[in-house]
Amino acid sequence: MLRIGVVGVGTVGQSVCKILEDNKDIITARAGVEIVPVAGVVNDLSKKRDVKIKLTNNVDELLNDDNIDIIVELMGGVEKAYEVVKKALEKGKPVVTANKALLAYHRYELQEIAGDTAFEYEAAVAGGIPIINALRDGLSANHIKSIRGIINGTCNYMLDKMINENIPYDVILKEAQELGYAEADPTFDVGGFDAAHKLLILASIAYGIDAKPEDILIEGIENITSEDIAFAKEFNYSLKLLGIAKKKNDKVELRVHSVLIPNKEMIAKVDGVMNGVSVVGDKVGETLFYGAGAGGDATASAVIANIIDIARKGKGSPMLGFNMPLEDGLTLASKDDIETKYYLRMQVEDKSGVLAKIASILGKRDISIKTMLQKSYDETKANLLLSTHTCKEKDIKEALNELKSSGVVLSMPAMIRIEE
Ligand code: NAP
Ligand code: HSE
């Protein structure tokens, strides 16, 4: 029998306990041993929960218990979780976690500490989709050219409902929280940070890049308006929050932001809480992974897959899938050098000379306008919605600042990158 200690018995922890019971027969057959959750750690012992295991609020009881074979960390957060995982690994206890925030900051130290002790984290990226397994094992013969992923279920769910059902932002965020999709602090979801944590994990496996969230471009979905949605619909785009990793010569570009994607692209059809990750390998070409990116049961499915794997093998493979530098000389690309197409939204004075001024501010930086839509507000003001051909991030940022102080644009223009 393999005894599991569950540190954090919330949305995912309760699903892990329940599935281990519901699917006991198939799990035992696949693992070759019975897997039983025996104890759990929570903050608040008085909360009602749907589990039969013994609960404590003292994590050391589990860490010091020689009868617990595997620690499953599902408490979330960074530093406390790091302390718990580190202690477990130092005691030689295998660990399974779904905690991407922890890994975004401490994955390399934890890989060192784990050594030969199994340390698995399939649920940390894209919930129920086995993307870690695919990237670390299934695609390991390839140089990875790019990864583009819808990797935050909460944002994808919210955007879908905002665009297709006109449900207001606040209402739909509350619903995503009630459904167990959102992080304990949902600003991690809507601010793009959760997707960034996941992207950093994928980038380590694909490129051996050791970057922290502070090092990369991260924008969320908080500033999307009904005008942006109208523009997307008018020009046949879907609006998504994407995590993007792209190899360009000896640089790797990492970024998270909302994008307009042509409706005809496969990834544009990933709706609701679903996640979709496209990985392009130099030999395999494009592969696409699709499935539930959040929610208790979908996430627990990946957590339990890791437990079964540990039961089968006894010890783990290198945590990030490599023991030595992956590709010599690869470094993180500067945010300024990102090149893409852009959609711009700005409120302008509705009078002669305004368009010429805007075109000149863009034109002198070699930013060429591709499409344009003007929606009048009233007699004096209009919303100008336009898309550009490919240009540099640095130039767009500078142009936006100049537009803001140009006297013809009435507030800071909004921008969404177009990915096509
Ligand atoms: P959750 O519902 O908030 O559950 C967290 C659990 O940890 C709760 O039982 C909480 O206790 C306990 N806990 C938190 N801090 C603690 C502390 N300092 N000491 C003792 N217990 C503590 O979170 P969740 O949604 O299950 O997520 C768990 C982890 O999985 C997070 O890392 C999250 O990012 C990740 N994840 C979640 C999903 C998802 O869809 N929800 C998907 C993929 C990955 P109380 O219940 O007493 O408050
Ligand atoms: N809050 C995360 C999301 C949970 O919405 O994708 C899954 O990692």
PDB file of C-alpha atoms in Angstrom, residues 9-150:
ATOM      1  CA  VAL A   9      -7.412  19.873   1.167  1.00  0.00           C
ATOM      2  CA  GLY A  10      -9.261  22.536  -0.838  1.00  0.00           C
ATOM      3  CA  THR A  11     -10.715  22.289  -4.359  1.00  0.00           C
ATOM      4  CA  VAL A  12      -7.982  20.055  -5.781  1.00  0.00           C
ATOM      5  CA  GLY A  13      -7.080  18.212  -2.559  1.00  0.00           C
ATOM      6  CA  GLN A  14     -10.662  17.076  -2.015  1.00  0.00           C
ATOM      7  CA  SER A  15     -10.917  15.895  -5.636  1.00  0.00           C
ATOM      8  CA  VAL A  16      -7.680  13.901  -5.252  1.00  0.00           C
ATOM      9  CA  CYS A  17      -9.078  12.098  -2.182  1.00  0.00           C
ATOM     10  CA  LYS A  18     -12.410  11.449  -3.869  1.00  0.00           C
ATOM     11  CA  ILE A  19     -10.979  10.136  -7.160  1.00  0.00           C
ATOM     12  CA  LEU A  20      -8.546   7.837  -5.312  1.00  0.00           C
ATOM     13  CA  GLU A  21     -11.654   6.306  -3.759  1.00  0.00           C
ATOM     14  CA  ASP A  22     -14.026   6.440  -6.782  1.00  0.00           C
ATOM     15  CA  ASN A  23     -11.485   4.972  -9.213  1.00  0.00           C
ATOM     16  CA  LYS A  24      -9.646   2.733  -6.759  1.00  0.00           C
ATOM     17  CA  ASP A  25      -9.857  -0.404  -8.942  1.00  0.00           C
ATOM     18  CA  ILE A  26      -8.380   1.104 -12.111  1.00  0.00           C
ATOM     19  CA  ILE A  27      -5.792   3.130 -10.191  1.00  0.00           C
ATOM     20  CA  THR A  28      -4.603   0.055  -8.258  1.00  0.00           C
ATOM     21  CA  ALA A  29      -4.400  -1.949 -11.486  1.00  0.00           C
ATOM     22  CA  ARG A  30      -2.322   0.740 -13.173  1.00  0.00           C
ATOM     23  CA  ALA A  31      -0.107   1.520 -10.200  1.00  0.00           C
ATOM     24  CA  GLY A  32       0.413  -2.095  -9.177  1.00  0.00           C
ATOM     25  CA  VAL A  33      -0.282  -1.086  -5.583  1.00  0.00           C
ATOM     26  CA  GLU A  34      -3.195   0.360  -3.637  1.00  0.00           C
ATOM     27  CA  ILE A  35      -2.900   4.168  -3.192  1.00  0.00           C
ATOM     28  CA  VAL A  36      -4.605   5.486  -0.085  1.00  0.00           C
ATOM     29  CA  PRO A  37      -4.864   9.091   1.152  1.00  0.00           C
ATOM     30  CA  VAL A  38      -4.352   8.854   4.908  1.00  0.00           C
ATOM     31  CA  ALA A  39      -3.955  12.397   6.265  1.00  0.00           C
ATOM     32  CA  GLY A  40      -4.410  16.010   5.222  1.00  0.00           C
ATOM     33  CA  VAL A  41      -3.288  19.484   6.277  1.00  0.00           C
ATOM     34  CA  VAL A  42      -5.613  22.495   6.289  1.00  0.00           C
ATOM     35  CA  ASN A  43      -5.693  25.969   7.763  1.00  0.00           C
ATOM     36  CA  ASP A  44      -9.161  25.900   9.220  1.00  0.00           C
ATOM     37  CA  LEU A  45     -10.142  22.618  10.885  1.00  0.00           C
ATOM     38  CA  SER A  46     -13.723  23.758  11.401  1.00  0.00           C
ATOM     39  CA  LYS A  47     -14.517  24.009   7.638  1.00  0.00           C
ATOM     40  CA  LYS A  48     -16.824  21.283   6.294  1.00  0.00           C
ATOM     41  CA  ARG A  49     -15.108  19.080   3.653  1.00  0.00           C
ATOM     42  CA  ASP A  50     -16.021  16.077   1.599  1.00  0.00           C
ATOM     43  CA  VAL A  51     -13.150  13.782   2.737  1.00  0.00           C
ATOM     44  CA  LYS A  52     -12.705  10.865   5.124  1.00  0.00           C
ATOM     45  CA  ILE A  53      -9.009  11.347   5.943  1.00  0.00           C
ATOM     46  CA  LYS A  54      -7.647  12.551   9.271  1.00  0.00           C
ATOM     47  CA  LEU A  55      -7.029  16.344   9.177  1.00  0.00           C
ATOM     48  CA  THR A  56      -4.513  18.476  11.065  1.00  0.00           C
ATOM     49  CA  ASN A  57      -3.231  22.036  10.839  1.00  0.00           C
ATOM     50  CA  ASN A  58       0.303  20.968  11.716  1.00  0.00           C
ATOM     51  CA  VAL A  59       2.180  20.009   8.540  1.00  0.00           C
ATOM     52  CA  ASP A  60       5.080  18.533  10.549  1.00  0.00           C
ATOM     53  CA  GLU A  61       2.790  15.705  11.663  1.00  0.00           C
ATOM     54  CA  LEU A  62       2.747  14.507   8.050  1.00  0.00           C
ATOM     55  CA  LEU A  63       6.361  15.297   7.238  1.00  0.00           C
ATOM     56  CA  ASN A  64       7.610  13.390  10.310  1.00  0.00           C
ATOM     57  CA  ASP A  65       5.290  10.430   9.838  1.00  0.00           C
ATOM     58  CA  ASP A  66       7.324   7.490   8.477  1.00  0.00           C
ATOM     59  CA  ASN A  67       4.087   5.830   7.429  1.00  0.00           C
ATOM     60  CA  ILE A  68       3.414   8.520   4.818  1.00  0.00           C
ATOM     61  CA  ASP A  69       5.112   7.544   1.570  1.00  0.00           C
ATOM     62  CA  ILE A  70       4.290  10.524  -0.715  1.00  0.00           C
ATOM     63  CA  ILE A  71       3.530  14.183   0.045  1.00  0.00           C
ATOM     64  CA  VAL A  72       1.032  15.846  -2.303  1.00  0.00           C
ATOM     65  CA  GLU A  73       1.354  19.642  -1.981  1.00  0.00           C
ATOM     66  CA  LEU A  74      -1.916  21.410  -2.860  1.00  0.00           C
ATOM     67  CA  MET A  75      -1.849  24.394  -0.541  1.00  0.00           C
ATOM     68  CA  GLY A  76      -0.678  27.015  -3.068  1.00  0.00           C
ATOM     69  CA  GLY A  77       1.485  30.080  -2.363  1.00  0.00           C
ATOM     70  CA  VAL A  78       5.244  30.302  -2.669  1.00  0.00           C
ATOM     71  CA  GLU A  79       7.379  30.466   0.484  1.00  0.00           C
ATOM     72  CA  LYS A  80       5.387  28.266   2.892  1.00  0.00           C
ATOM     73  CA  ALA A  81       4.897  25.681   0.145  1.00  0.00           C
ATOM     74  CA  TYR A  82       8.640  25.838  -0.611  1.00  0.00           C
ATOM     75  CA  GLU A  83       9.431  25.117   3.033  1.00  0.00           C
ATOM     76  CA  VAL A  84       7.073  22.120   3.069  1.00  0.00           C
ATOM     77  CA  VAL A  85       8.282  20.650  -0.234  1.00  0.00           C
ATOM     78  CA  LYS A  86      11.941  21.184   0.675  1.00  0.00           C
ATOM     79  CA  LYS A  87      11.520  19.427   4.033  1.00  0.00           C
ATOM     80  CA  ALA A  88       9.691  16.506   2.425  1.00  0.00           C
ATOM     81  CA  LEU A  89      12.363  16.066  -0.253  1.00  0.00           C
ATOM     82  CA  GLU A  90      15.175  16.355   2.296  1.00  0.00           C
ATOM     83  CA  LYS A  91      13.533  13.514   4.179  1.00  0.00           C
ATOM     84  CA  GLY A  92      13.540  11.495   0.959  1.00  0.00           C
ATOM     85  CA  LYS A  93       9.745  11.605   0.560  1.00  0.00           C
ATOM     86  CA  PRO A  94       8.588  11.867  -3.068  1.00  0.00           C
ATOM     87  CA  VAL A  95       6.501  14.990  -3.731  1.00  0.00           C
ATOM     88  CA  VAL A  96       3.721  15.731  -6.205  1.00  0.00           C
ATOM     89  CA  THR A  97       2.570  19.346  -6.559  1.00  0.00           C
ATOM     90  CA  ALA A  98       0.135  21.378  -8.665  1.00  0.00           C
ATOM     91  CA  ASN A  99       1.728  24.621  -7.529  1.00  0.00           C
ATOM     92  CA  LYS A 100       3.002  26.644 -10.486  1.00  0.00           C
ATOM     93  CA  ALA A 101       3.707  29.766  -8.386  1.00  0.00           C
ATOM     94  CA  LEU A 102       6.126  27.709  -6.295  1.00  0.00           C
ATOM     95  CA  LEU A 103       7.825  26.345  -9.414  1.00  0.00           C
ATOM     96  CA  ALA A 104       7.997  29.743 -11.121  1.00  0.00           C
ATOM     97  CA  TYR A 105      10.339  30.851  -8.329  1.00  0.00           C
ATOM     98  CA  HIS A 106      12.006  27.709  -6.978  1.00  0.00           C
ATOM     99  CA  ARG A 107      12.051  25.032  -9.673  1.00  0.00           C
ATOM    100  CA  TYR A 108      15.832  24.916 -10.097  1.00  0.00           C
ATOM    101  CA  GLU A 109      16.607  24.779  -6.345  1.00  0.00           C
ATOM    102  CA  LEU A 110      13.969  22.103  -5.888  1.00  0.00           C
ATOM    103  CA  GLN A 111      15.385  20.041  -8.746  1.00  0.00           C
ATOM    104  CA  GLU A 112      18.767  20.147  -6.934  1.00  0.00           C
ATOM    105  CA  ILE A 113      17.246  19.252  -3.567  1.00  0.00           C
ATOM    106  CA  ALA A 114      15.162  16.423  -5.050  1.00  0.00           C
ATOM    107  CA  GLY A 115      18.127  14.658  -6.627  1.00  0.00           C
ATOM    108  CA  ASP A 116      16.931  11.084  -7.136  1.00  0.00           C
ATOM    109  CA  THR A 117      13.763  11.544  -5.111  1.00  0.00           C
ATOM    110  CA  ALA A 118      10.703  11.825  -7.322  1.00  0.00           C
ATOM    111  CA  PHE A 119       9.305  15.346  -7.672  1.00  0.00           C
ATOM    112  CA  GLU A 120       6.439  15.660 -10.140  1.00  0.00           C
ATOM    113  CA  TYR A 121       4.187  18.564 -11.173  1.00  0.00           C
ATOM    114  CA  GLU A 122       2.032  17.573 -14.165  1.00  0.00           C
ATOM    115  CA  ALA A 123      -1.016  19.472 -12.804  1.00  0.00           C
ATOM    116  CA  ALA A 124       0.927  22.722 -12.498  1.00  0.00           C
ATOM    117  CA  VAL A 125       0.494  23.557 -16.205  1.00  0.00           C
ATOM    118  CA  ALA A 126      -2.779  23.326 -18.119  1.00  0.00           C
ATOM    119  CA  GLY A 127      -4.661  21.375 -15.423  1.00  0.00           C
ATOM    120  CA  GLY A 128      -5.699  18.004 -16.811  1.00  0.00           C
ATOM    121  CA  ILE A 129      -3.654  18.138 -20.043  1.00  0.00           C
ATOM    122  CA  PRO A 130      -0.492  15.983 -19.819  1.00  0.00           C
ATOM    123  CA  ILE A 131       1.644  18.744 -21.329  1.00  0.00           C
ATOM    124  CA  ILE A 132       4.626  18.293 -18.995  1.00  0.00           C
ATOM    125  CA  ASN A 133       4.803  14.639 -19.925  1.00  0.00           C
ATOM    126  CA  ALA A 134       4.467  15.485 -23.614  1.00  0.00           C
ATOM    127  CA  LEU A 135       7.164  18.146 -23.589  1.00  0.00           C
ATOM    128  CA  ARG A 136       9.580  16.371 -21.256  1.00  0.00           C
ATOM    129  CA  ASP A 137       9.232  12.902 -22.783  1.00  0.00           C
ATOM    130  CA  GLY A 138       7.114  12.703 -25.927  1.00  0.00           C
ATOM    131  CA  LEU A 139       8.808  15.597 -27.761  1.00  0.00           C
ATOM    132  CA  SER A 140      12.289  15.215 -26.280  1.00  0.00           C
ATOM    133  CA  ALA A 141      13.904  14.467 -29.667  1.00  0.00           C
ATOM    134  CA  ASN A 142      13.048  17.968 -30.944  1.00  0.00           C
ATOM    135  CA  HIS A 143      14.429  21.467 -30.733  1.00  0.00           C
ATOM    136  CA  ILE A 144      11.333  23.390 -29.670  1.00  0.00           C
ATOM    137  CA  LYS A 145      10.668  26.275 -32.058  1.00  0.00           C
ATOM    138  CA  SER A 146       7.674  27.713 -30.227  1.00  0.00           C
ATOM    139  CA  ILE A 147       5.026  27.156 -27.601  1.00  0.00           C
ATOM    140  CA  ARG A 148       1.768  29.096 -27.706  1.00  0.00           C
ATOM    141  CA  GLY A 149      -0.774  28.322 -25.088  1.00  0.00           C
ATOM    142  CA  ILE A 150      -4.090  29.258 -23.614  1.00  0.00           C
TER     143      ILE A 150
END
